[in-house]
Amino acid sequence: MNRESAYITGSCIIRQHQVFLNGECIWEAGQELELPDFLRAGYDHFSGQYPKFHKMDALSKLGWLAAEVLLKDTAISQLSPEQVGMVLSNRSSSLDTDLRYYATVKEFASPALFVYTLPNIVMGEIAIRHGFKGENTFFVSDTFDTALMSTYPAQLLATTPLQACICGWVEVMEQQYEVVLFLVENTPHDKAQPLTAAALQALYQQKNS
Amino acid sequence: MADLKAQIIEQLNLQEITPESIGDDQVLFSKEGLGLDSIDALELIVLLQQHYNIRIANPEEGPKIFQSVRTMAAYITAQQTVKA
């Protein structure tokens, strides 16, 4: 495996009601907003015209919104569907939605909540939005595992048809959330840097203060 | 039917749709209509149970019942008449 054949070509971080694209804060909402209201405001600002967004759980909304920002000005849509994959991770899996669903079971179990009681559904929502059909995997770990997130996507780019991979961390539990998505490609662009654990860690911590 | 439309919007979380924008005879499950999907169908079944205490005994009746708001309202009225 040649790790130098994988490059970080973009990043999107959403935390503390701020949205960063490639290290630059491009939008922020009032800290007083509850998470659902922040997500709605973000949707109105960055997207709109996708009513299914409102049906998603918080985890899917966060990942979907970050992907909208991350991919907006990229040439990712020029790749074939099978050439774009995803490797995401988080700490709480789908527990936030699992608990909401469990609360409905006592009276009328909600089918709309049930379909989000798996963490990898967020990748399905992103795939549907952008038409991606490449390899995708979701890991659950206590913290953002930069070693895993550098080696596994690099291996996918080196050994499968993937030309690009969205990787990172999508975490939510009640009002606490954090999204850190990276676009990783096997060809470098303007400000691309080699995909390494140290590079991911530096980008992850860039605004983690 | 206005109440039923509002209930549908709330149950299905159709945040960008108003009751006034849903036609009485608008097809619910087609791209040309309201564009609902299979999960929405399950939610409509829950709506009937939750708001009207109606259980659909024969699942094959579903497509007829959920064709439009008017057919749903007619089914609800018929079931309430039977119970009365």
Coordinates of C-alpha atoms in Angstrom, one line a residue:
Chain A
M1 CA 0.0 0.0 0.0
N2 CA 1.4 3.4 -1.0
R3 CA 0.1 5.9 1.6
E4 CA 1.4 8.8 -0.4
S5 CA -1.3 8.0 -3.0
A6 CA -4.0 9.4 -0.8
Y7 CA -4.5 13.1 -0.1
I8 CA -6.7 15.2 2.1
T9 CA -8.3 17.6 -0.3
G10 CA -11.0 19.2 1.9
S11 CA -12.4 19.3 5.4
C12 CA -15.7 20.4 7.0
I13 CA -16.0 20.8 10.8
I14 CA -19.3 21.6 12.5
R15 CA -19.1 22.2 16.3
Q16 CA -20.4 24.8 18.7
H17 CA -22.9 26.0 16.1
Q18 CA -20.0 27.0 13.8
V19 CA -19.3 25.6 10.3
F20 CA -15.7 25.5 9.1
L21 CA -14.8 24.7 5.5
N22 CA -11.1 24.0 4.9
G23 CA -10.2 25.7 8.2
E24 CA -12.2 28.8 7.6
C25 CA -15.4 29.6 9.6
I26 CA -18.0 30.2 6.9
W27 CA -21.2 30.4 9.0
E28 CA -22.3 30.4 12.6
A29 CA -25.6 30.5 14.4
G30 CA -26.6 31.8 17.8
Q31 CA -25.3 29.7 20.7
E32 CA -28.8 29.9 22.2
L33 CA -30.3 27.7 19.5
E34 CA -31.3 24.1 20.4
L35 CA -29.7 21.5 18.1
P36 CA -32.8 20.9 16.0
D37 CA -33.1 24.7 15.4
F38 CA -29.4 25.0 14.5
L39 CA -29.7 22.2 12.0
R40 CA -32.8 23.7 10.4
A41 CA -31.0 27.1 10.2
G42 CA -28.0 25.3 8.6
Y43 CA -30.2 23.5 6.1
D44 CA -31.9 26.8 5.1
H45 CA -28.5 28.5 4.8
F46 CA -26.6 25.9 2.9
S47 CA -29.1 23.8 1.0
G48 CA -32.9 23.9 1.0
Q49 CA -34.9 22.1 -1.7
Y50 CA -34.5 18.7 0.0
P51 CA -37.6 18.1 2.1
K52 CA -36.4 14.6 3.2
F53 CA -33.9 16.4 5.4
H54 CA -36.7 17.2 7.9
K55 CA -37.4 13.5 8.3
M56 CA -33.8 12.6 9.2
D57 CA -32.6 12.1 12.8
A58 CA -30.0 14.4 14.2
L59 CA -27.0 12.2 13.3
S60 CA -28.1 12.0 9.6
K61 CA -28.8 15.7 9.5
L62 CA -25.4 16.5 10.9
G63 CA -23.5 14.2 8.4
W64 CA -25.7 15.3 5.5
L65 CA -25.2 19.0 6.2
A66 CA -21.4 18.6 6.6
A67 CA -21.3 16.7 3.3
E68 CA -23.3 19.4 1.6
V69 CA -20.7 22.0 2.7
L70 CA -17.7 19.7 2.1
L71 CA -18.7 18.8 -1.5
K72 CA -20.2 22.0 -2.7
D73 CA -17.4 23.3 -4.8
T74 CA -15.6 20.1 -5.6
A75 CA -15.6 18.0 -8.8
I76 CA -16.8 14.9 -6.9
S77 CA -19.9 14.7 -9.0
Q78 CA -17.8 14.0 -12.1
L79 CA -16.7 10.7 -10.6
S80 CA -18.8 7.6 -11.3
P81 CA -21.0 6.5 -8.4
E82 CA -18.9 3.5 -7.6
Q83 CA -15.7 5.6 -7.3
V84 CA -16.9 7.5 -4.2
G85 CA -17.0 5.8 -0.8
M86 CA -17.4 6.7 2.9
V87 CA -15.7 5.7 6.2
L88 CA -17.3 7.4 9.2
S89 CA -17.1 6.8 12.9
N90 CA -18.5 8.1 16.2
R91 CA -18.7 7.4 19.9
S92 CA -22.5 7.0 20.6
S93 CA -23.5 5.0 17.5
S94 CA -27.2 5.7 17.0
L95 CA -28.0 5.8 20.8
D96 CA -29.5 9.3 20.6
T97 CA -32.2 8.1 18.2
D98 CA -32.4 4.6 19.8
L99 CA -33.6 6.3 23.0
R100 CA -36.1 8.5 21.2
Y101 CA -37.4 5.4 19.4
Y102 CA -37.6 3.4 22.7
A103 CA -39.7 6.2 24.2
T104 CA -42.3 5.8 21.4
V105 CA -42.6 2.1 21.8
K106 CA -44.6 2.4 25.0
E107 CA -47.5 3.8 22.9
F108 CA -47.1 3.8 19.1
A109 CA -43.7 2.7 17.9
S110 CA -42.5 5.2 15.3
P111 CA -41.5 3.7 11.9
A112 CA -39.9 7.0 11.0
L113 CA -37.6 6.8 14.0
F114 CA -37.0 3.1 13.7
V115 CA -35.3 3.4 10.3
Y116 CA -32.6 5.6 11.9
T117 CA -31.7 3.2 14.7
L118 CA -28.4 2.3 13.0
P119 CA -25.4 4.7 12.8
N120 CA -24.6 3.8 9.2
I121 CA -27.9 5.3 8.0
V122 CA -26.2 8.7 7.9
M123 CA -24.0 7.3 5.1
G124 CA -27.1 6.1 3.3
E125 CA -28.6 9.6 3.4
I126 CA -25.4 11.1 2.0
A127 CA -25.2 8.4 -0.7
I128 CA -28.8 9.0 -1.8
R129 CA -28.2 12.8 -1.9
H130 CA -25.1 12.5 -4.1
G131 CA -25.7 9.2 -5.8
F132 CA -22.6 7.5 -4.3
K133 CA -22.5 3.7 -4.6
G134 CA -18.9 3.0 -3.4
E135 CA -17.7 1.0 -0.4
N136 CA -18.8 2.4 2.9
T137 CA -18.1 1.5 6.5
F138 CA -19.1 2.9 9.9
F139 CA -16.9 2.4 13.0
V140 CA -17.8 3.0 16.6
S141 CA -14.9 4.1 18.9
D142 CA -14.4 6.2 22.0
T143 CA -12.5 8.9 20.3
F144 CA -11.7 10.0 16.7
D145 CA -9.2 7.3 15.7
T146 CA -6.9 9.2 13.3
A147 CA -4.7 6.1 12.7
L148 CA -7.7 4.1 11.5
M149 CA -9.0 7.0 9.5
S150 CA -5.8 7.4 7.7
T151 CA -4.9 3.8 7.0
Y152 CA -8.3 2.4 6.1
P153 CA -9.5 5.0 3.5
A154 CA -6.0 4.9 2.0
Q155 CA -6.2 1.2 1.6
L156 CA -9.6 1.5 0.0
L157 CA -8.2 4.1 -2.5
A158 CA -5.3 1.8 -3.2
T159 CA -7.1 -1.5 -3.6
T160 CA -10.6 -0.8 -4.8
P161 CA -12.2 1.3 -7.5
L162 CA -12.6 4.2 -5.2
Q163 CA -11.1 7.5 -6.4
A164 CA -12.5 9.5 -3.4
C165 CA -13.6 8.8 0.1
I166 CA -15.4 10.9 2.7
C167 CA -14.1 10.0 6.1
G168 CA -14.3 11.3 9.6
W169 CA -16.4 11.6 12.7
V170 CA -20.1 12.3 13.2
E171 CA -21.1 12.3 16.8
V172 CA -24.4 13.4 18.5
M173 CA -25.9 12.7 21.9
E174 CA -28.8 14.9 22.9
Q175 CA -27.5 18.5 22.5
Q176 CA -23.8 17.5 22.3
Y177 CA -22.5 17.0 18.8
E178 CA -19.4 17.2 16.6
V179 CA -18.9 16.6 12.9
V180 CA -15.5 16.4 11.3
L181 CA -15.5 15.3 7.7
F182 CA -12.6 15.0 5.3
L183 CA -12.5 14.5 1.6
V184 CA -9.7 12.1 0.7
E185 CA -8.7 11.5 -2.9
N186 CA -6.0 9.7 -4.7
T187 CA -5.0 12.7 -6.8
P188 CA -3.9 15.9 -5.1
H189 CA -5.5 19.4 -5.6
D190 CA -4.5 22.9 -4.7
K191 CA -4.0 22.7 -1.0
A192 CA -4.0 18.9 -0.7
Q193 CA -1.8 17.3 1.9
P194 CA -0.8 13.6 2.2
L195 CA -3.3 11.5 4.2
T196 CA -1.6 10.7 7.5
A197 CA -2.8 10.3 11.1
A198 CA -0.8 13.4 12.1
A199 CA -2.4 15.5 9.4
L200 CA -5.9 14.4 10.4
Q201 CA -5.1 15.1 14.1
A202 CA -3.9 18.6 13.2
L203 CA -7.0 19.4 11.2
Y204 CA -9.2 17.8 13.9
Q205 CA -7.7 19.9 16.6
Q206 CA -7.5 23.1 14.5
K207 CA -10.7 24.5 15.9
N208 CA -11.1 22.2 18.8
S209 CA -10.7 24.8 21.5
Chain B
M1 CA -60.2 17.4 5.7
A2 CA -58.2 20.4 6.8
D3 CA -57.6 18.7 10.2
L4 CA -56.5 15.5 8.6
K5 CA -54.1 17.4 6.3
A6 CA -52.6 19.1 9.4
Q7 CA -52.3 15.7 11.1
I8 CA -50.6 14.2 8.1
I9 CA -48.1 17.1 7.9
E10 CA -47.3 16.7 11.6
Q11 CA -47.1 12.9 11.6
L12 CA -44.8 12.8 8.5
N13 CA -42.8 15.9 9.4
L14 CA -43.5 17.6 6.1
Q15 CA -42.1 20.9 7.2
E16 CA -42.1 22.6 3.8
I17 CA -45.7 21.8 3.0
T18 CA -48.9 23.6 4.2
P19 CA -52.4 22.0 4.6
E20 CA -53.6 24.5 1.9
S21 CA -51.0 23.2 -0.6
I22 CA -52.3 19.6 -0.4
G23 CA -55.2 18.9 -2.8
D24 CA -58.1 16.8 -1.6
D25 CA -57.6 14.4 -4.4
Q26 CA -53.8 14.8 -4.8
V27 CA -52.2 11.4 -5.1
L28 CA -50.2 10.7 -1.9
F29 CA -47.8 8.1 -3.2
S30 CA -46.4 9.3 -6.5
K31 CA -43.7 11.7 -7.5
E32 CA -46.3 13.8 -9.3
G33 CA -48.3 13.9 -6.1
L34 CA -47.1 14.3 -2.5
G35 CA -44.2 11.9 -3.1
L36 CA -44.6 9.8 0.1
D37 CA -42.7 6.6 0.6
S38 CA -43.1 3.2 2.3
I39 CA -42.1 4.6 5.7
D40 CA -44.7 7.3 5.3
A41 CA -47.3 4.6 4.7
L42 CA -46.4 3.0 8.0
E43 CA -46.7 6.4 9.7
L44 CA -50.1 7.0 8.2
I45 CA -51.2 3.6 9.7
V46 CA -49.9 4.9 13.1
L47 CA -51.8 8.1 12.5
L48 CA -55.1 6.3 12.0
Q49 CA -54.5 4.3 15.2
Q50 CA -53.3 7.2 17.3
H51 CA -55.9 9.8 16.3
Y52 CA -58.9 7.7 15.3
N53 CA -58.4 4.3 17.0
I54 CA -58.7 2.7 13.6
R55 CA -56.7 -0.4 12.7
I56 CA -56.6 -1.5 9.1
A57 CA -57.7 -5.1 9.2
N58 CA -56.8 -5.9 5.6
P59 CA -53.4 -4.6 4.5
E60 CA -54.5 -5.0 0.8
E61 CA -56.9 -2.2 1.4
G62 CA -54.0 0.2 2.0
P63 CA -53.5 1.5 -1.5
K64 CA -57.2 2.4 -1.8
I65 CA -57.4 4.0 1.6
F66 CA -54.2 6.0 1.2
Q67 CA -54.8 7.1 -2.4
S68 CA -55.6 10.7 -1.3
V69 CA -56.7 12.8 1.6
R70 CA -60.3 12.4 0.4
T71 CA -60.1 8.6 0.4
M72 CA -58.5 8.6 3.8
A73 CA -61.2 10.9 5.2
A74 CA -63.9 8.7 3.6
Y75 CA -62.4 5.6 5.2
I76 CA -62.2 7.3 8.6
T77 CA -65.8 8.4 8.4
A78 CA -66.9 4.9 7.3
Q79 CA -65.1 3.2 10.2
Q80 CA -66.5 5.7 12.7
T81 CA -70.0 5.1 11.4
V82 CA -69.5 1.3 11.8
K83 CA -68.3 1.8 15.4
A84 CA -71.2 4.2 16.3

